[in-house]
Coordinates of C-alpha atoms in Angstrom, one line a residue:
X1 CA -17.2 -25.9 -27.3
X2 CA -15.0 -28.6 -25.3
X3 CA -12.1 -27.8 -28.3
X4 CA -12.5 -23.8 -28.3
X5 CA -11.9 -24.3 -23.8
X6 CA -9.0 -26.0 -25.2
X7 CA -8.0 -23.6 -27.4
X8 CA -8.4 -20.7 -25.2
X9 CA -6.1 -22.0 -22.4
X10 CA -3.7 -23.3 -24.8
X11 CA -3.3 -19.8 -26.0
X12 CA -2.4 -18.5 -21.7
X13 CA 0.5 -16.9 -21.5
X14 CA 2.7 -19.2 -18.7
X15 CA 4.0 -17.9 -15.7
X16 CA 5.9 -20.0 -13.4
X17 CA 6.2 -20.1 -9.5
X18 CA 8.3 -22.5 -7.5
X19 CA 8.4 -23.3 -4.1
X20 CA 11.9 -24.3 -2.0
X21 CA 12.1 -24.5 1.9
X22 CA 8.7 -23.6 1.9
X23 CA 9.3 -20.4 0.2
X24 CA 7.7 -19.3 -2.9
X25 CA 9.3 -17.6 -6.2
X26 CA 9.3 -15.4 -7.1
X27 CA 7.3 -13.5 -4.1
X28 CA 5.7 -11.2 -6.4
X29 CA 4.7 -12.1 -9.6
X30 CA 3.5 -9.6 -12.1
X31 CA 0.7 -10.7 -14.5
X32 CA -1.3 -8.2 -16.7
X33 CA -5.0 -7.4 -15.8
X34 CA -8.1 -8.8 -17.8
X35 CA -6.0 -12.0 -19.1
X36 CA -6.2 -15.5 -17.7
X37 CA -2.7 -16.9 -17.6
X38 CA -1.3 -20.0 -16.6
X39 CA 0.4 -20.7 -13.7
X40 CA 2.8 -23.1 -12.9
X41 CA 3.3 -24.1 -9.7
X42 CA 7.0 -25.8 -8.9
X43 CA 7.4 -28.1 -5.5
X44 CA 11.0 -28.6 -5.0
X45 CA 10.2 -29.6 -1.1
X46 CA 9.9 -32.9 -0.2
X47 CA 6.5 -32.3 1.0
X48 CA 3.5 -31.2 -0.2
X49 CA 1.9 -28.3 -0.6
X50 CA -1.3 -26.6 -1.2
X51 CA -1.3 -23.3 -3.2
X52 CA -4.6 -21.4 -2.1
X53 CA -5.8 -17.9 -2.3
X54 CA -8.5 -15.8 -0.1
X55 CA -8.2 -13.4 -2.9
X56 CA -8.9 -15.5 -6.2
X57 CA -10.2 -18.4 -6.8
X58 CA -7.3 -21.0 -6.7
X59 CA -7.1 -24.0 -5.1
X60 CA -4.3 -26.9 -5.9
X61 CA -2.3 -29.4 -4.2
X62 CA 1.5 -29.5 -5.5
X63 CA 2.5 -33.2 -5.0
X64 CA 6.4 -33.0 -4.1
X65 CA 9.5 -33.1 -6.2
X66 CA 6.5 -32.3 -8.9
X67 CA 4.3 -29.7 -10.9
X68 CA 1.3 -28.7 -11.1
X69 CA -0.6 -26.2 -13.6
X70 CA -3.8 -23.8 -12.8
X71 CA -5.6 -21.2 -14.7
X72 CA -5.9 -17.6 -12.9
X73 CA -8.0 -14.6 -13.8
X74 CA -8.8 -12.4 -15.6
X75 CA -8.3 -10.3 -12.9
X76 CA -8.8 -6.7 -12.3
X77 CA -5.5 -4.4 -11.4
X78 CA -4.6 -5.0 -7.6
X79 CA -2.6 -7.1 -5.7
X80 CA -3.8 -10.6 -4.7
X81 CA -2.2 -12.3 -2.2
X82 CA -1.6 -16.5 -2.4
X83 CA 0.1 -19.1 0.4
X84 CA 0.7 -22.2 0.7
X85 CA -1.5 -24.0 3.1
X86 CA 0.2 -26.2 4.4
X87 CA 2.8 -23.9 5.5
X88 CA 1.5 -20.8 5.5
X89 CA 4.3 -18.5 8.0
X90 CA 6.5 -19.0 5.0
X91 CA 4.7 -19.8 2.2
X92 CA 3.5 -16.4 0.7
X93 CA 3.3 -14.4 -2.2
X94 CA 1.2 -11.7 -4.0
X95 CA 0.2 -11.5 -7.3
X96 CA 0.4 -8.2 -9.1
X97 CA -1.9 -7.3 -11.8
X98 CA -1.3 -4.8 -13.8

């Protein structure tokens, strides 16, 4: 079963975020509905960053001048909205699932 998990996430499509003055981007991301993708998250800042979500579960610390890869969804149609925790005025973003 360990190999088909594996499998299965090799297989996400890969959508990528990055985050720059404690900005993200894209600010909306469009992802289709009842697929788990990949996300990866880009820290350009030299800080770090959390990227979180109240909407989703998602949860990851982005070390800086680094990367770092989660798995999101399936979700239903909607928007989802994300931040980064650390600095959350400016860090923000919605994920739309369609």
């Amino acid at each position: 079963l360990a190999t088909l998990g594996s499998a299965v996430a090799a297989d996400a499509t890969a959508y990528t975020l990055v985050l720059q003055n404690h900005r993200y981007q894209p600010t909306e991301l469009r992802i289709p509905a009842d697929t788990r993708v990949k996300l990866e998250v880009i820290n350009k800042d030299p800080s770090p960053e959390e990227f979180e979500s109240n909407d989703f579960p998602a949860e990851k610390i982005v070390m800086p001048k680094s990367s770092a890869t989660l798995f999101v969804g399936p979700l239903n149609a909607g928007r989802y909205h994300f931040f980064g925790d650390f600095h959350q005025p400016t860090a923000q973003g919605t994920l739309i699932v369609e």
